[in-house]
């Protein structure tokens, strides 16, 4: 989409405003915005200024920083996250997950999707679990978290445009999705049995503590670390480490690697990691 020239813009937006936004979202959610995102940031936050009746970005940012307005902080964060996801993204992860689930003896088996976005990832995990145990009530509990509350609302509703199911084969579509009719034509709904397996909850990976128990048999932490710098990634990996079971699997995104954290996690397959202490014990 062509962006309006700076002078035609509805709201005053300077380079200083952009740098301030970069600092605030980095401090708040760890997200490092590239300079190329300047126009995208304008259009996403312009909606917030309109909603609040403000004329300039600096007034909006002053409000954000001084008013202690938790709701606006959430709206600011929601506006700046990138939520691209898909059902069965990186399909080899789900084949491995299925085998891993069958080998588990603990009940229930705890699984965590820690950047769940609009839900395609946790529902894919739920489907893999149903298939692993050939049951719509497999012995798993899935925690699906994200810093963005808006995507979590979509995830929890479990309703998607039919095109989102392109990568889901016919058999899975029939078994795990309900096709909408009438006003819902063109949409599909995940089977309620899948929703029963998942708890959706906001969680900021930057928080000092997650208030979670574990141990998780698998953690899906995919395509979120790319937004963080290495020290932030390391701090997050350090918090996730004790929550993962010793024989647990940590799934990363296709362009993420953690060779700067080999004291915590070791690669054991294509973008799959195990706890370093468990690997050392086994050696
Ligand atoms: C590109 S999506 C990845 C979704 C899914 N994991 C996948 O691989 O398809 C990245 C998600 O990370 C979330 N995110 C960004 N910063 C976060 C943070 N500090 N804590 C938790 N989630 C965060 C975003 O809201 C977004 O939904």
mmCIF file of C-alpha atoms and ligand atoms in Angstrom, residues 29 31 81-86 89 114-115 117 121 146-148 151 203-206 222-224 227-228, ligand 1:
data_model
loop_
_atom_site.group_PDB
_atom_site.id
_atom_site.type_symbol
_atom_site.label_atom_id
_atom_site.label_comp_id
_atom_site.label_asym_id
_atom_site.label_seq_id
_atom_site.Cartn_x
_atom_site.Cartn_y
_atom_site.Cartn_z
ATOM 1 C CA UNK A 29 7.808 -6.437 24.740
ATOM 2 C CA UNK A 31 10.486 -6.222 19.998
ATOM 3 C CA UNK A 81 3.261 -7.194 17.033
ATOM 4 C CA UNK A 82 3.666 -9.295 13.887
ATOM 5 C CA UNK A 83 1.326 -12.247 13.986
ATOM 6 C CA UNK A 84 1.990 -14.241 10.837
ATOM 7 C CA UNK A 85 1.283 -17.923 11.446
ATOM 8 C CA UNK A 86 -0.274 -20.986 9.816
ATOM 9 C CA UNK A 89 3.783 -24.478 9.871
ATOM 10 C CA UNK A 114 4.450 -19.473 24.089
ATOM 11 C CA UNK A 115 3.842 -17.162 21.099
ATOM 12 C CA UNK A 117 -0.649 -15.737 17.857
ATOM 13 C CA UNK A 121 -0.008 -23.364 16.292
ATOM 14 C CA UNK A 146 1.007 -14.469 23.703
ATOM 15 C CA UNK A 147 1.695 -10.846 24.634
ATOM 16 C CA UNK A 148 -1.010 -9.703 22.177
ATOM 17 C CA UNK A 151 -4.731 -12.401 18.673
ATOM 18 C CA UNK A 203 1.950 -13.751 28.881
ATOM 19 C CA UNK A 204 4.860 -11.463 28.076
ATOM 20 C CA UNK A 205 8.048 -13.471 27.559
ATOM 21 C CA UNK A 206 9.937 -10.430 28.843
ATOM 22 C CA UNK A 222 8.677 -20.431 17.214
ATOM 23 C CA UNK A 223 9.163 -17.302 15.163
ATOM 24 C CA UNK A 224 9.156 -14.957 18.132
ATOM 25 C CA UNK A 227 12.192 -10.077 17.182
ATOM 26 C CA UNK A 228 14.530 -10.041 20.203
HETATM 27 C C1 LIG B 1 5.204 -14.370 13.934
HETATM 28 S S1 LIG B 1 4.159 -14.806 15.268
HETATM 29 C C2 LIG B 1 4.588 -16.521 15.467
HETATM 30 C C3 LIG B 1 3.376 -17.394 15.732
HETATM 31 C C4 LIG B 1 3.658 -18.882 15.853
HETATM 32 N N1 LIG B 1 4.515 -19.164 16.983
HETATM 33 C C5 LIG B 1 4.240 -19.440 14.577
HETATM 34 O O1 LIG B 1 5.441 -19.765 14.553
HETATM 35 O O2 LIG B 1 3.522 -19.563 13.594
HETATM 36 C C6 LIG B 1 4.983 -14.033 16.641
HETATM 37 C C7 LIG B 1 4.117 -13.895 17.871
HETATM 38 O O3 LIG B 1 4.955 -13.536 18.972
HETATM 39 C C8 LIG B 1 4.215 -12.677 19.800
HETATM 40 N N2 LIG B 1 5.134 -11.915 20.677
HETATM 41 C C9 LIG B 1 5.914 -10.856 20.358
HETATM 42 N N3 LIG B 1 6.562 -10.411 21.448
HETATM 43 C C10 LIG B 1 6.197 -11.213 22.474
HETATM 44 C C11 LIG B 1 6.515 -11.236 23.869
HETATM 45 N N4 LIG B 1 7.334 -10.342 24.413
HETATM 46 N N5 LIG B 1 5.937 -12.194 24.639
HETATM 47 C C12 LIG B 1 5.071 -13.098 24.098
HETATM 48 N N6 LIG B 1 4.722 -13.101 22.798
HETATM 49 C C13 LIG B 1 5.282 -12.176 21.993
HETATM 50 C C14 LIG B 1 3.455 -11.797 18.826
HETATM 51 O O4 LIG B 1 2.343 -11.178 19.437
HETATM 52 C C15 LIG B 1 3.069 -12.796 17.741
HETATM 53 O O5 LIG B 1 1.777 -13.302 17.923
#
